[in-house]
Amino acid sequence: MTVAATGTDATAASTTPSASSASATPAASAVPVGAGGGVGPLLRAWRERRRMSQLELALRADSSARHISFVETGRSRPSEDMVLRLAEQLEVPVRERNALLLAAGYAPRFPQTPLDDPALEALRSGLERLIQGYEPYPALVMDARYDVVAANRGIAMLLEGVPESLLAPPLNAMRLTLHPQGLAPRIRNLPEWRGHLLAQMERQIALYRSGPLRELYEEVAAYPVAQTGSPAEPSEPVPYFALPMLIEHEGRVLSFISSVATFNTPMDVTVAELAIETFLPADPATAKYLHGLID
């Protein structure tokens, strides 16, 4: 079930999903510290953000600490290949690798293809098959600001009863989860789950300096915290291996563990900023209930 085919690029960011979790979803429109002084200050900012010494970076990139120092201070202009090698070792997001290339005087290497472009038809079809194959368990695809671009029937089930105003495109996973008229009142362990989501966003903002993500964070962090009941005790002890989301559905409390996957070596900005968040039943009762809905 496609919730929203935005038809836009991913500048707009799970699982989380992230997610995540990762739970870490890549951040859009990052603005590295030191912008405006050429590629040297940008590379230094990324290196310091990764807490890496010049020597360590040089060893990883098959260079020398002296050359790294010259590049960062502007005394040496790195080659295009060197910029990409340094970006790879510093785990710079694909979007910002283009920015580094431009700052060094080179053309961007990675395209940013709209998600509804015919060139990404195979990607869209593959993502749809993936999340549909995960049913009856919930699964969705998000961009870099947590805007949902696709979701399956498991997600639609959790969203039953949510006001139409929150379901209007672009559907945002963080807003839906934490809004007092969204899923928040149904989440039985809301303080813990809210804390987990906000901490995830804080880590992304610290790493990527994303203005749009900062705006979203400030919005959802300011929502009043809905009053929820105490977490229901399972009928049998459950050895949780990660923080579960406990959410009510038609009088039952369902328990999910969230997992977020991203693409491994993406060559396109849009693809690099997509994340697939899946919700695995955290106890046998949840799995049995969900399978009963489709039998």
CSV table of C-alpha atoms in Angstrom, one decimal:
chain,number,residue,atom,x,y,z
A,1,MET,CA,0.0,0.0,0.0
A,2,THR,CA,1.6,3.3,-1.1
A,3,VAL,CA,0.8,6.0,1.4
A,4,ALA,CA,2.6,8.8,-0.5
A,5,ALA,CA,4.6,8.8,-3.7
A,6,THR,CA,6.0,12.2,-3.1
A,7,GLY,CA,7.5,12.5,-6.6
A,8,THR,CA,10.1,14.8,-5.1
A,9,ASP,CA,13.7,14.4,-4.1
A,10,ALA,CA,14.7,13.5,-0.6
A,11,THR,CA,15.7,16.9,0.5
A,12,ALA,CA,12.4,17.1,2.2
A,13,ALA,CA,13.8,13.2,6.1
A,14,SER,CA,13.5,5.8,9.7
A,15,THR,CA,14.1,4.1,10.9
A,16,THR,CA,14.5,4.8,11.8
A,17,PRO,CA,14.1,4.0,10.4
A,18,SER,CA,14.8,4.1,11.8
A,19,ALA,CA,15.7,3.9,11.2
A,20,SER,CA,17.6,3.2,12.1
A,21,SER,CA,18.0,2.3,13.5
A,22,ALA,CA,20.1,2.7,12.7
A,23,SER,CA,18.4,3.6,13.8
A,24,ALA,CA,19.6,6.4,12.1
A,25,THR,CA,17.9,7.9,9.1
A,26,PRO,CA,20.3,10.3,6.9
A,27,ALA,CA,19.6,14.0,7.3
A,28,ALA,CA,18.7,16.3,4.4
A,29,SER,CA,20.2,19.7,3.5
A,30,ALA,CA,23.2,19.3,5.8
A,31,VAL,CA,25.2,22.5,6.3
A,32,PRO,CA,28.8,21.5,7.4
A,33,VAL,CA,30.6,23.8,9.8
A,34,GLY,CA,33.2,25.8,8.0
A,35,ALA,CA,31.3,26.3,4.8
A,36,GLY,CA,32.5,29.2,2.7
A,37,GLY,CA,36.2,28.7,3.0
A,38,GLY,CA,36.8,26.1,0.3
A,39,VAL,CA,37.1,22.4,0.6
A,40,GLY,CA,39.8,22.4,3.3
A,41,PRO,CA,37.6,23.8,6.2
A,42,LEU,CA,34.8,21.5,5.2
A,43,LEU,CA,37.0,18.4,5.3
A,44,ARG,CA,38.5,19.5,8.6
A,45,ALA,CA,34.9,20.0,10.0
A,46,TRP,CA,33.9,16.5,8.9
A,47,ARG,CA,37.2,15.0,10.4
A,48,GLU,CA,36.7,16.7,13.7
A,49,ARG,CA,33.0,15.6,13.7
A,50,ARG,CA,34.2,12.0,13.3
A,51,ARG,CA,36.8,12.6,16.1
A,52,MET,CA,39.6,11.4,13.8
A,53,SER,CA,43.2,12.7,13.8
A,54,GLN,CA,44.9,13.8,10.6
A,55,LEU,CA,47.3,10.9,10.9
A,56,GLU,CA,44.4,8.4,11.2
A,57,LEU,CA,42.6,9.8,8.3
A,58,ALA,CA,45.8,9.8,6.2
A,59,LEU,CA,46.4,6.1,7.0
A,60,ARG,CA,42.9,5.2,6.0
A,61,ALA,CA,43.0,7.2,2.8
A,62,ASP,CA,46.5,6.1,1.8
A,63,SER,CA,47.9,9.6,2.1
A,64,SER,CA,50.1,11.5,4.6
A,65,ALA,CA,49.3,13.6,7.6
A,66,ARG,CA,51.3,16.4,6.0
A,67,HIS,CA,49.2,16.3,2.8
A,68,ILE,CA,46.0,16.2,4.9
A,69,SER,CA,47.2,19.3,6.8
A,70,PHE,CA,48.0,21.1,3.6
A,71,VAL,CA,44.6,20.3,2.1
A,72,GLU,CA,42.7,21.5,5.3
A,73,THR,CA,44.7,24.8,5.4
A,74,GLY,CA,44.3,25.5,1.7
A,75,ARG,CA,48.0,25.1,0.8
A,76,SER,CA,47.2,22.1,-1.4
A,77,ARG,CA,44.3,21.4,-3.7
A,78,PRO,CA,43.2,17.8,-3.5
A,79,SER,CA,42.5,15.8,-6.6
A,80,GLU,CA,38.9,14.7,-7.3
A,81,ASP,CA,39.8,11.2,-6.4
A,82,MET,CA,41.4,12.3,-3.1
A,83,VAL,CA,38.2,14.3,-2.2
A,84,LEU,CA,36.1,11.2,-2.7
A,85,ARG,CA,38.6,9.0,-0.8
A,86,LEU,CA,38.6,11.3,2.1
A,87,ALA,CA,34.8,11.6,2.0
A,88,GLU,CA,34.5,7.8,2.0
A,89,GLN,CA,36.8,7.4,5.1
A,90,LEU,CA,34.9,10.2,6.9
A,91,GLU,CA,31.5,8.6,6.1
A,92,VAL,CA,30.3,11.8,4.6
A,93,PRO,CA,26.7,11.5,3.3
A,94,VAL,CA,26.3,11.3,-0.5
A,95,ARG,CA,24.6,14.7,-0.7
A,96,GLU,CA,27.6,16.3,1.1
A,97,ARG,CA,30.1,14.6,-1.1
A,98,ASN,CA,28.7,16.6,-4.0
A,99,ALA,CA,29.2,19.7,-1.8
A,100,LEU,CA,32.8,18.8,-1.2
A,101,LEU,CA,33.5,18.3,-4.9
A,102,LEU,CA,32.0,21.7,-5.7
A,103,ALA,CA,34.0,23.4,-3.0
A,104,ALA,CA,37.2,21.8,-4.5
A,105,GLY,CA,36.3,23.0,-8.0
A,106,TYR,CA,34.9,19.7,-9.4
A,107,ALA,CA,31.5,18.8,-10.8
A,108,PRO,CA,29.1,16.9,-8.6
A,109,ARG,CA,29.5,13.1,-9.0
A,110,PHE,CA,26.2,11.9,-7.6
A,111,PRO,CA,22.8,12.7,-9.3
A,112,GLN,CA,19.6,13.4,-7.3
A,113,THR,CA,16.9,11.7,-9.2
A,114,PRO,CA,13.2,12.3,-8.3
A,115,LEU,CA,11.7,9.2,-6.8
A,116,ASP,CA,8.9,9.2,-9.4
A,117,ASP,CA,11.4,9.3,-12.3
A,118,PRO,CA,11.2,6.4,-14.7
A,119,ALA,CA,14.8,5.7,-14.0
A,120,LEU,CA,13.9,4.6,-10.5
A,121,GLU,CA,11.0,2.3,-11.4
A,122,ALA,CA,13.0,-0.8,-10.5
A,123,LEU,CA,13.8,0.7,-7.1
A,124,ARG,CA,10.2,1.7,-6.4
A,125,SER,CA,8.9,-1.7,-7.5
A,126,GLY,CA,11.5,-3.5,-5.4
A,127,LEU,CA,10.7,-1.4,-2.3
A,128,GLU,CA,7.0,-2.1,-2.7
A,129,ARG,CA,7.6,-5.9,-3.0
A,130,LEU,CA,9.8,-5.7,0.0
A,131,ILE,CA,7.4,-4.1,2.4
A,132,GLN,CA,4.4,-6.0,1.1
A,133,GLY,CA,6.3,-9.2,1.6
A,134,TYR,CA,6.8,-8.2,5.3
A,135,GLU,CA,3.0,-8.2,5.9
A,136,PRO,CA,1.2,-8.6,8.2
A,137,TYR,CA,3.9,-6.9,10.1
A,138,PRO,CA,4.2,-3.1,9.6
A,139,ALA,CA,6.9,-1.7,7.3
A,140,LEU,CA,7.5,1.7,5.7
A,141,VAL,CA,10.0,3.6,3.6
A,142,MET,CA,11.1,7.1,4.6
A,143,ASP,CA,13.2,9.9,3.2
A,144,ALA,CA,15.8,11.9,5.0
A,145,ARG,CA,13.3,14.0,7.0
A,146,TYR,CA,11.1,11.0,8.0
A,147,ASP,CA,8.5,11.8,5.2
A,148,VAL,CA,6.9,8.5,4.3
A,149,VAL,CA,7.1,7.5,0.7
A,150,ALA,CA,5.6,4.0,0.9
A,151,ALA,CA,4.0,1.8,3.6
A,152,ASN,CA,2.3,-1.5,3.8
A,153,ARG,CA,-1.1,-2.6,5.2
A,154,GLY,CA,0.5,-3.2,8.6
A,155,ILE,CA,1.2,0.5,8.9
A,156,ALA,CA,-2.3,1.3,7.7
A,157,MET,CA,-3.7,-0.9,10.5
A,158,LEU,CA,-1.7,1.1,13.1
A,159,LEU,CA,-3.0,4.4,11.6
A,160,GLU,CA,-6.7,3.5,11.8
A,161,GLY,CA,-8.5,6.3,13.5
A,162,VAL,CA,-5.8,9.0,13.1
A,163,PRO,CA,-7.3,12.3,12.0
A,164,GLU,CA,-7.2,13.0,8.3
A,165,SER,CA,-5.2,16.2,8.9
A,166,LEU,CA,-2.2,14.2,10.0
A,167,LEU,CA,-2.5,11.8,7.1
A,168,ALA,CA,-2.3,14.5,4.4
A,169,PRO,CA,0.8,14.4,2.3
A,170,PRO,CA,3.6,14.6,3.1
A,171,LEU,CA,3.0,12.0,5.7
A,172,ASN,CA,5.7,12.4,8.4
A,173,ALA,CA,6.6,9.4,10.6
A,174,MET,CA,7.9,11.5,13.5
A,175,ARG,CA,4.9,13.8,13.5
A,176,LEU,CA,2.5,10.9,13.3
A,177,THR,CA,4.1,9.1,16.1
A,178,LEU,CA,4.5,11.9,18.6
A,179,HIS,CA,1.6,14.2,17.8
A,180,PRO,CA,-1.0,14.2,20.6
A,181,GLN,CA,-3.7,13.4,18.0
A,182,GLY,CA,-1.6,10.8,16.3
A,183,LEU,CA,-0.2,7.6,17.7
A,184,ALA,CA,1.1,9.1,20.9
A,185,PRO,CA,-2.0,8.5,23.1
A,186,ARG,CA,-1.9,4.8,22.0
A,187,ILE,CA,1.7,4.2,22.9
A,188,ARG,CA,1.7,2.6,26.4
A,189,ASN,CA,5.4,3.3,27.0
A,190,LEU,CA,5.4,6.8,25.4
A,191,PRO,CA,8.0,8.5,27.6
A,192,GLU,CA,10.6,5.8,26.8
A,193,TRP,CA,9.7,5.6,23.1
A,194,ARG,CA,9.5,9.4,22.7
A,195,GLY,CA,12.9,9.7,24.4
A,196,HIS,CA,14.4,7.1,22.0
A,197,LEU,CA,13.0,8.9,18.9
A,198,LEU,CA,14.2,12.4,20.1
A,199,ALA,CA,17.6,11.1,21.0
A,200,GLN,CA,17.9,9.5,17.5
A,201,MET,CA,17.1,12.8,15.9
A,202,GLU,CA,19.6,14.6,18.1
A,203,ARG,CA,22.3,12.3,17.0
A,204,GLN,CA,21.5,12.9,13.4
A,205,ILE,CA,21.4,16.7,13.8
A,206,ALA,CA,24.8,16.6,15.6
A,207,LEU,CA,26.3,14.6,12.8
A,208,TYR,CA,24.8,16.3,9.7
A,209,ARG,CA,23.8,19.8,10.8
A,210,SER,CA,20.5,19.5,9.0
A,211,GLY,CA,18.3,22.6,9.1
A,212,PRO,CA,15.1,20.9,8.1
A,213,LEU,CA,15.6,18.1,10.5
A,214,ARG,CA,16.3,20.6,13.3
A,215,GLU,CA,13.0,22.3,12.5
A,216,LEU,CA,11.1,19.0,12.7
A,217,TYR,CA,12.9,18.1,15.9
A,218,GLU,CA,11.9,21.4,17.5
A,219,GLU,CA,8.3,20.9,16.4
A,220,VAL,CA,7.8,17.3,17.7
A,221,ALA,CA,9.8,17.9,20.9
A,222,ALA,CA,7.4,20.8,21.7
A,223,TYR,CA,4.3,18.6,21.5
A,224,PRO,CA,2.6,18.0,24.8
A,225,VAL,CA,3.1,14.5,26.1
A,226,ALA,CA,-0.1,12.6,25.9
A,227,GLN,CA,-1.2,10.8,29.0
A,228,THR,CA,-1.1,7.0,28.5
A,229,GLY,CA,-1.9,4.0,30.6
A,230,SER,CA,0.8,2.0,32.4
A,231,PRO,CA,2.6,-0.5,30.1
A,232,ALA,CA,0.6,-3.7,30.1
A,233,GLU,CA,2.4,-6.7,31.6
A,234,PRO,CA,2.7,-9.6,29.1
A,235,SER,CA,0.9,-12.8,30.0
A,236,GLU,CA,4.3,-14.5,29.9
A,237,PRO,CA,7.7,-12.9,30.6
A,238,VAL,CA,9.3,-11.6,27.4
A,239,PRO,CA,13.1,-11.3,27.2
A,240,TYR,CA,13.2,-8.1,25.2
A,241,PHE,CA,16.5,-7.6,23.3
A,242,ALA,CA,15.8,-4.0,22.4
A,243,LEU,CA,13.4,-1.2,23.5
A,244,PRO,CA,9.9,-2.2,22.3
A,245,MET,CA,7.1,0.1,21.2
A,246,LEU,CA,4.0,-0.9,23.1
A,247,ILE,CA,0.9,0.3,21.2
A,248,GLU,CA,-2.8,-0.3,21.6
A,249,HIS,CA,-4.9,-1.6,18.8
A,250,GLU,CA,-8.6,-2.4,19.3
A,251,GLY,CA,-8.2,-3.1,23.0
A,252,ARG,CA,-5.0,-5.1,22.7
A,253,VAL,CA,-1.5,-4.0,23.4
A,254,LEU,CA,0.9,-4.9,20.6
A,255,SER,CA,4.7,-5.0,21.1
A,256,PHE,CA,7.1,-4.2,18.3
A,257,ILE,CA,10.9,-4.0,17.9
A,258,SER,CA,12.0,-1.5,15.2
A,259,SER,CA,14.7,-2.1,12.7
A,260,VAL,CA,16.0,0.4,10.0
A,261,ALA,CA,17.9,-0.5,6.9
A,262,THR,CA,19.6,1.8,4.3
A,263,PHE,CA,21.2,1.2,1.0
A,264,ASN,CA,24.9,0.0,1.1
A,265,THR,CA,26.9,2.0,-1.5
A,266,PRO,CA,24.2,4.2,-3.1
A,267,MET,CA,25.2,6.2,-6.2
A,268,ASP,CA,22.3,8.6,-6.1
A,269,VAL,CA,21.4,11.2,-3.4
A,270,THR,CA,17.7,10.3,-3.3
A,271,VAL,CA,18.5,6.6,-2.9
A,272,ALA,CA,21.1,7.4,-0.2
A,273,GLU,CA,18.6,9.2,1.9
A,274,LEU,CA,15.9,6.4,1.9
A,275,ALA,CA,15.4,4.2,4.9
A,276,ILE,CA,13.3,1.1,5.3
A,277,GLU,CA,11.8,0.7,8.8
A,278,THR,CA,10.3,-2.6,9.8
A,279,PHE,CA,8.5,-3.5,13.0
A,280,LEU,CA,9.1,-7.0,14.2
A,281,PRO,CA,6.7,-8.5,16.7
A,282,ALA,CA,8.4,-8.6,20.1
A,283,ASP,CA,6.3,-11.3,21.6
A,284,PRO,CA,4.3,-14.4,20.4
A,285,ALA,CA,1.0,-12.8,21.2
A,286,THR,CA,1.6,-9.8,18.8
A,287,ALA,CA,2.7,-12.1,16.0
A,288,LYS,CA,-0.4,-14.4,16.5
A,289,TYR,CA,-2.8,-11.4,16.5
A,290,LEU,CA,-1.4,-9.9,13.3
A,291,HIS,CA,-1.5,-13.2,11.5
A,292,GLY,CA,-5.1,-13.6,12.6
A,293,LEU,CA,-6.0,-10.3,10.9
A,294,ILE,CA,-5.2,-11.7,7.5
A,295,ASP,CA,-6.5,-15.3,8.0
